[in-house]
Amino acid sequence: MPVPSQIIVLVGLMGSGKSRIGKELARLLNLPFIDADREIEKAATYTISEIFERFGEKEFRRGEKEVMLRLLSGDAKVLASGGGAFIQPEIKALIKQKAISVWLKANLETLVNRTSRSNRRPLLQVKNPAERLRQLMEERYPTYAEADITVVTDQQKPQDTAWLIKTELDRLGQDKETDT
Ligand code: S3P
């Protein structure tokens, strides 16, 4: 059975591939793709870096919550969340209630490689970004592990990971059918 019309939320650390894989998955499922960070920037009319710089992380988290709550009460879509969204208890609870969550799990080397190509992530503008990512893995991986589906993204092309997620979503849909 194909996946029912749903909100699919991709969660995971910076550099785990949420946007690239999300776009591929949206194409496969014929759903719109939405990037939560871009929606936050649109709503604030500032970039993520500017929000952190001018207003601080606490205000960013407030805006992130507002935008995520709006996106989660809308139509079916593939939604790439910012790395900290699923860590906010209120956002996580709503994702659990309204969406299917997919954790894109990656190892430290992958995350360091993928994030070193850009300087648009305020949390990584530190002396030792690899150490910061390692700390975030330690803090956040137990929470990401609560997602409905986990896929490891290290050695795979975004298209292949998207196919894998689709297979897992189909399986989840079938399990739900047999439960009822
Ligand atoms: C953050 C991740 C970023 C962005 C912000 C904070 C985080 O999104 O929301 O810089 O707390 O992990 P990406 O995961 O899309 O880079």
mmCIF file of C-alpha atoms and ligand atoms in Angstrom:
data_model
loop_
_atom_site.group_PDB
_atom_site.id
_atom_site.type_symbol
_atom_site.label_atom_id
_atom_site.label_comp_id
_atom_site.label_asym_id
_atom_site.label_seq_id
_atom_site.Cartn_x
_atom_site.Cartn_y
_atom_site.Cartn_z
ATOM 1 C CA MET A 1 0.000 0.000 0.000
ATOM 2 C CA PRO A 2 1.369 3.462 -0.780
ATOM 3 C CA VAL A 3 2.074 5.776 2.141
ATOM 4 C CA PRO A 4 -1.090 7.615 3.094
ATOM 5 C CA SER A 5 -1.041 11.380 2.705
ATOM 6 C CA GLN A 6 0.982 12.439 5.703
ATOM 7 C CA ILE A 7 3.442 14.873 7.110
ATOM 8 C CA ILE A 8 6.883 13.271 7.113
ATOM 9 C CA VAL A 9 9.376 15.098 9.335
ATOM 10 C CA LEU A 10 13.107 14.557 8.913
ATOM 11 C CA VAL A 11 15.078 15.013 12.119
ATOM 12 C CA GLY A 12 18.807 14.795 12.825
ATOM 13 C CA LEU A 13 21.932 16.822 13.385
ATOM 14 C CA MET A 14 23.287 19.562 11.157
ATOM 15 C CA GLY A 15 24.880 17.907 8.133
ATOM 16 C CA SER A 16 22.814 14.725 8.306
ATOM 17 C CA GLY A 17 21.291 15.501 4.898
ATOM 18 C CA LYS A 18 17.765 16.559 5.871
ATOM 19 C CA SER A 19 17.347 19.047 3.025
ATOM 20 C CA ARG A 20 18.951 17.042 0.218
ATOM 21 C CA ILE A 21 17.288 13.769 1.193
ATOM 22 C CA GLY A 22 14.027 15.582 1.939
ATOM 23 C CA LYS A 23 13.861 16.948 -1.608
ATOM 24 C CA GLU A 24 14.427 13.470 -3.074
ATOM 25 C CA LEU A 25 11.844 11.922 -0.761
ATOM 26 C CA ALA A 26 9.264 14.589 -1.602
ATOM 27 C CA ARG A 27 9.782 13.843 -5.305
ATOM 28 C CA LEU A 28 9.329 10.114 -4.726
ATOM 29 C CA LEU A 29 6.180 10.590 -2.652
ATOM 30 C CA ASN A 30 4.842 13.359 -4.845
ATOM 31 C CA LEU A 31 4.527 15.709 -1.889
ATOM 32 C CA PRO A 32 5.706 19.291 -1.420
ATOM 33 C CA PHE A 33 9.062 19.777 0.292
ATOM 34 C CA ILE A 34 9.379 22.399 3.026
ATOM 35 C CA ASP A 35 12.572 23.397 4.819
ATOM 36 C CA ALA A 36 11.708 24.708 8.297
ATOM 37 C CA ASP A 37 14.838 26.901 8.520
ATOM 38 C CA ARG A 38 13.867 28.702 5.310
ATOM 39 C CA GLU A 39 10.329 29.210 6.683
ATOM 40 C CA ILE A 40 11.790 30.696 9.887
ATOM 41 C CA GLU A 41 13.925 33.050 7.793
ATOM 42 C CA LYS A 42 10.912 34.083 5.710
ATOM 43 C CA ALA A 43 8.796 34.756 8.800
ATOM 44 C CA ALA A 44 11.573 36.697 10.536
ATOM 45 C CA THR A 45 12.937 38.391 7.402
ATOM 46 C CA TYR A 46 16.418 37.620 8.775
ATOM 47 C CA THR A 47 18.783 34.755 8.069
ATOM 48 C CA ILE A 48 19.290 32.143 10.810
ATOM 49 C CA SER A 49 22.740 33.639 11.527
ATOM 50 C CA GLU A 50 21.257 37.129 11.835
ATOM 51 C CA ILE A 51 18.534 35.897 14.192
ATOM 52 C CA PHE A 52 21.162 34.319 16.481
ATOM 53 C CA GLU A 53 23.360 37.413 16.270
ATOM 54 C CA ARG A 54 20.686 40.044 16.834
ATOM 55 C CA PHE A 55 18.225 38.285 19.130
ATOM 56 C CA GLY A 56 20.054 35.237 20.562
ATOM 57 C CA GLU A 57 19.360 31.510 20.548
ATOM 58 C CA LYS A 58 16.405 31.712 22.939
ATOM 59 C CA GLU A 59 14.481 33.953 20.550
ATOM 60 C CA PHE A 60 15.428 31.695 17.626
ATOM 61 C CA ARG A 61 13.968 28.694 19.507
ATOM 62 C CA ARG A 62 10.763 30.639 20.144
ATOM 63 C CA GLY A 63 10.423 31.434 16.437
ATOM 64 C CA GLU A 64 11.311 27.861 15.514
ATOM 65 C CA LYS A 65 8.533 26.554 17.746
ATOM 66 C CA GLU A 66 5.977 28.929 16.274
ATOM 67 C CA VAL A 67 6.869 28.022 12.699
ATOM 68 C CA MET A 68 6.993 24.266 13.393
ATOM 69 C CA LEU A 69 3.575 24.335 15.091
ATOM 70 C CA ARG A 70 2.148 26.072 12.038
ATOM 71 C CA LEU A 71 3.762 23.659 9.561
ATOM 72 C CA LEU A 72 2.639 20.639 11.578
ATOM 73 C CA SER A 73 -0.984 21.652 11.474
ATOM 74 C CA GLY A 74 -0.972 22.063 7.686
ATOM 75 C CA ASP A 75 -1.245 19.716 4.721
ATOM 76 C CA ALA A 76 0.785 16.643 3.805
ATOM 77 C CA LYS A 77 4.435 17.415 3.070
ATOM 78 C CA VAL A 78 8.007 16.347 3.586
ATOM 79 C CA LEU A 79 9.385 18.689 6.235
ATOM 80 C CA ALA A 80 13.097 19.087 6.949
ATOM 81 C CA SER A 81 13.318 20.335 10.542
ATOM 82 C CA GLY A 82 16.241 22.270 12.006
ATOM 83 C CA GLY A 83 18.587 20.098 14.067
ATOM 84 C CA GLY A 84 17.293 21.431 17.397
ATOM 85 C CA ALA A 85 13.559 21.242 16.672
ATOM 86 C CA PHE A 86 12.902 17.641 17.784
ATOM 87 C CA ILE A 87 14.824 18.448 20.991
ATOM 88 C CA GLN A 88 12.185 20.966 22.067
ATOM 89 C CA PRO A 89 9.673 18.825 24.012
ATOM 90 C CA GLU A 90 6.604 20.668 22.721
ATOM 91 C CA ILE A 91 7.679 20.316 19.088
ATOM 92 C CA LYS A 92 8.588 16.657 19.573
ATOM 93 C CA ALA A 93 5.186 15.925 21.126
ATOM 94 C CA LEU A 94 3.378 17.516 18.188
ATOM 95 C CA ILE A 95 5.545 15.712 15.639
ATOM 96 C CA LYS A 96 4.717 12.453 17.415
ATOM 97 C CA GLN A 97 1.026 13.277 17.268
ATOM 98 C CA LYS A 98 0.713 14.678 13.748
ATOM 99 C CA ALA A 99 3.526 13.246 11.655
ATOM 100 C CA ILE A 100 5.836 10.360 10.912
ATOM 101 C CA SER A 101 9.344 11.156 12.097
ATOM 102 C CA VAL A 102 12.494 9.925 10.365
ATOM 103 C CA TRP A 103 15.914 10.258 12.017
ATOM 104 C CA LEU A 104 18.776 10.644 9.552
ATOM 105 C CA LYS A 105 21.597 9.184 11.578
ATOM 106 C CA ALA A 106 25.184 9.970 10.614
ATOM 107 C CA ASN A 107 28.588 9.504 12.192
ATOM 108 C CA LEU A 108 30.851 12.340 13.332
ATOM 109 C CA GLU A 109 33.126 12.197 10.293
ATOM 110 C CA THR A 110 30.196 12.597 7.901
ATOM 111 C CA LEU A 111 28.743 15.486 9.907
ATOM 112 C CA VAL A 112 32.075 17.298 10.101
ATOM 113 C CA ASN A 113 32.675 16.875 6.351
ATOM 114 C CA ARG A 114 29.231 18.031 5.345
ATOM 115 C CA THR A 115 29.049 21.036 7.673
ATOM 116 C CA SER A 116 32.561 22.318 6.979
ATOM 117 C CA ARG A 117 31.469 23.433 3.497
ATOM 118 C CA SER A 118 29.400 26.321 4.846
ATOM 119 C CA ASN A 119 29.570 28.916 7.607
ATOM 120 C CA ARG A 120 25.846 29.542 7.890
ATOM 121 C CA ARG A 121 25.350 27.526 11.090
ATOM 122 C CA PRO A 122 25.795 29.743 14.155
ATOM 123 C CA LEU A 123 26.213 26.818 16.588
ATOM 124 C CA LEU A 124 29.295 25.693 14.666
ATOM 125 C CA GLN A 125 31.048 29.087 14.552
ATOM 126 C CA VAL A 126 33.420 27.939 17.306
ATOM 127 C CA LYS A 127 37.110 27.056 17.512
ATOM 128 C CA ASN A 128 36.494 23.347 17.308
ATOM 129 C CA PRO A 129 33.302 22.563 15.360
ATOM 130 C CA ALA A 130 34.042 18.809 15.391
ATOM 131 C CA GLU A 131 34.087 18.790 19.194
ATOM 132 C CA ARG A 132 30.849 20.800 19.257
ATOM 133 C CA LEU A 133 29.219 18.280 16.928
ATOM 134 C CA ARG A 134 30.486 15.431 19.102
ATOM 135 C CA GLN A 135 28.888 17.039 22.171
ATOM 136 C CA LEU A 136 25.624 17.576 20.287
ATOM 137 C CA MET A 137 25.629 13.911 19.222
ATOM 138 C CA GLU A 138 25.999 12.890 22.848
ATOM 139 C CA GLU A 139 23.243 15.244 24.015
ATOM 140 C CA ARG A 140 20.768 14.708 21.214
ATOM 141 C CA TYR A 141 21.086 11.177 19.836
ATOM 142 C CA PRO A 142 18.974 9.623 22.634
ATOM 143 C CA THR A 143 16.136 12.016 21.695
ATOM 144 C CA TYR A 144 16.477 11.567 17.923
ATOM 145 C CA ALA A 145 16.290 7.804 18.592
ATOM 146 C CA GLU A 146 12.640 8.307 19.586
ATOM 147 C CA ALA A 147 11.754 8.951 15.920
ATOM 148 C CA ASP A 148 9.460 6.405 14.226
ATOM 149 C CA ILE A 149 12.074 5.416 11.634
ATOM 150 C CA THR A 150 15.885 5.560 11.722
ATOM 151 C CA VAL A 151 18.066 5.436 8.618
ATOM 152 C CA VAL A 152 21.846 5.655 8.497
ATOM 153 C CA THR A 153 22.940 8.139 5.850
ATOM 154 C CA ASP A 154 26.745 7.946 5.931
ATOM 155 C CA GLN A 155 27.731 6.088 2.780
ATOM 156 C CA GLN A 156 24.631 6.596 0.696
ATOM 157 C CA LYS A 157 23.548 8.925 -2.056
ATOM 158 C CA PRO A 158 20.505 11.068 -1.138
ATOM 159 C CA GLN A 159 18.414 9.239 -3.778
ATOM 160 C CA ASP A 160 19.214 5.846 -2.248
ATOM 161 C CA THR A 161 18.437 7.038 1.285
ATOM 162 C CA ALA A 162 15.144 8.473 0.040
ATOM 163 C CA TRP A 163 14.235 5.075 -1.466
ATOM 164 C CA LEU A 164 15.112 3.371 1.779
ATOM 165 C CA ILE A 165 12.875 5.761 3.711
ATOM 166 C CA LYS A 166 10.032 5.148 1.261
ATOM 167 C CA THR A 167 10.392 1.397 1.813
ATOM 168 C CA GLU A 168 10.285 1.894 5.580
ATOM 169 C CA LEU A 169 7.238 4.149 5.272
ATOM 170 C CA ASP A 170 5.446 1.533 3.160
ATOM 171 C CA ARG A 171 6.278 -1.102 5.771
ATOM 172 C CA LEU A 172 4.972 1.136 8.557
ATOM 173 C CA GLY A 173 1.753 1.668 6.556
ATOM 174 C CA GLN A 174 1.349 -2.092 6.101
ATOM 175 C CA ASP A 175 1.942 -2.767 9.803
ATOM 176 C CA LYS A 176 -0.710 -0.211 10.679
ATOM 177 C CA GLU A 177 -3.150 -1.925 8.268
ATOM 178 C CA THR A 178 -2.583 -5.338 9.853
ATOM 179 C CA ASP A 179 -3.006 -3.849 13.346
ATOM 180 C CA THR A 180 -6.516 -2.634 12.551
HETATM 181 C C1 S3P B 1 20.370 24.054 14.581
HETATM 182 C C2 S3P B 1 20.354 23.541 13.295
HETATM 183 C C3 S3P B 1 20.165 24.375 12.097
HETATM 184 C C4 S3P B 1 19.410 25.667 12.425
HETATM 185 C C5 S3P B 1 20.064 26.365 13.570
HETATM 186 C C6 S3P B 1 20.155 25.510 14.845
HETATM 187 C C7 S3P B 1 20.555 23.133 15.729
HETATM 188 O O1 S3P B 1 19.455 23.649 11.109
HETATM 189 O O2 S3P B 1 18.073 25.374 12.735
HETATM 190 O O3 S3P B 1 21.334 26.778 13.142
HETATM 191 O O4 S3P B 1 20.238 23.498 16.876
HETATM 192 O O5 S3P B 1 21.010 21.985 15.491
HETATM 193 P P1 S3P B 1 20.091 22.437 10.228
HETATM 194 O O6 S3P B 1 20.063 21.217 11.063
HETATM 195 O O7 S3P B 1 19.146 22.364 9.067
HETATM 196 O O8 S3P B 1 21.461 22.859 9.822
#
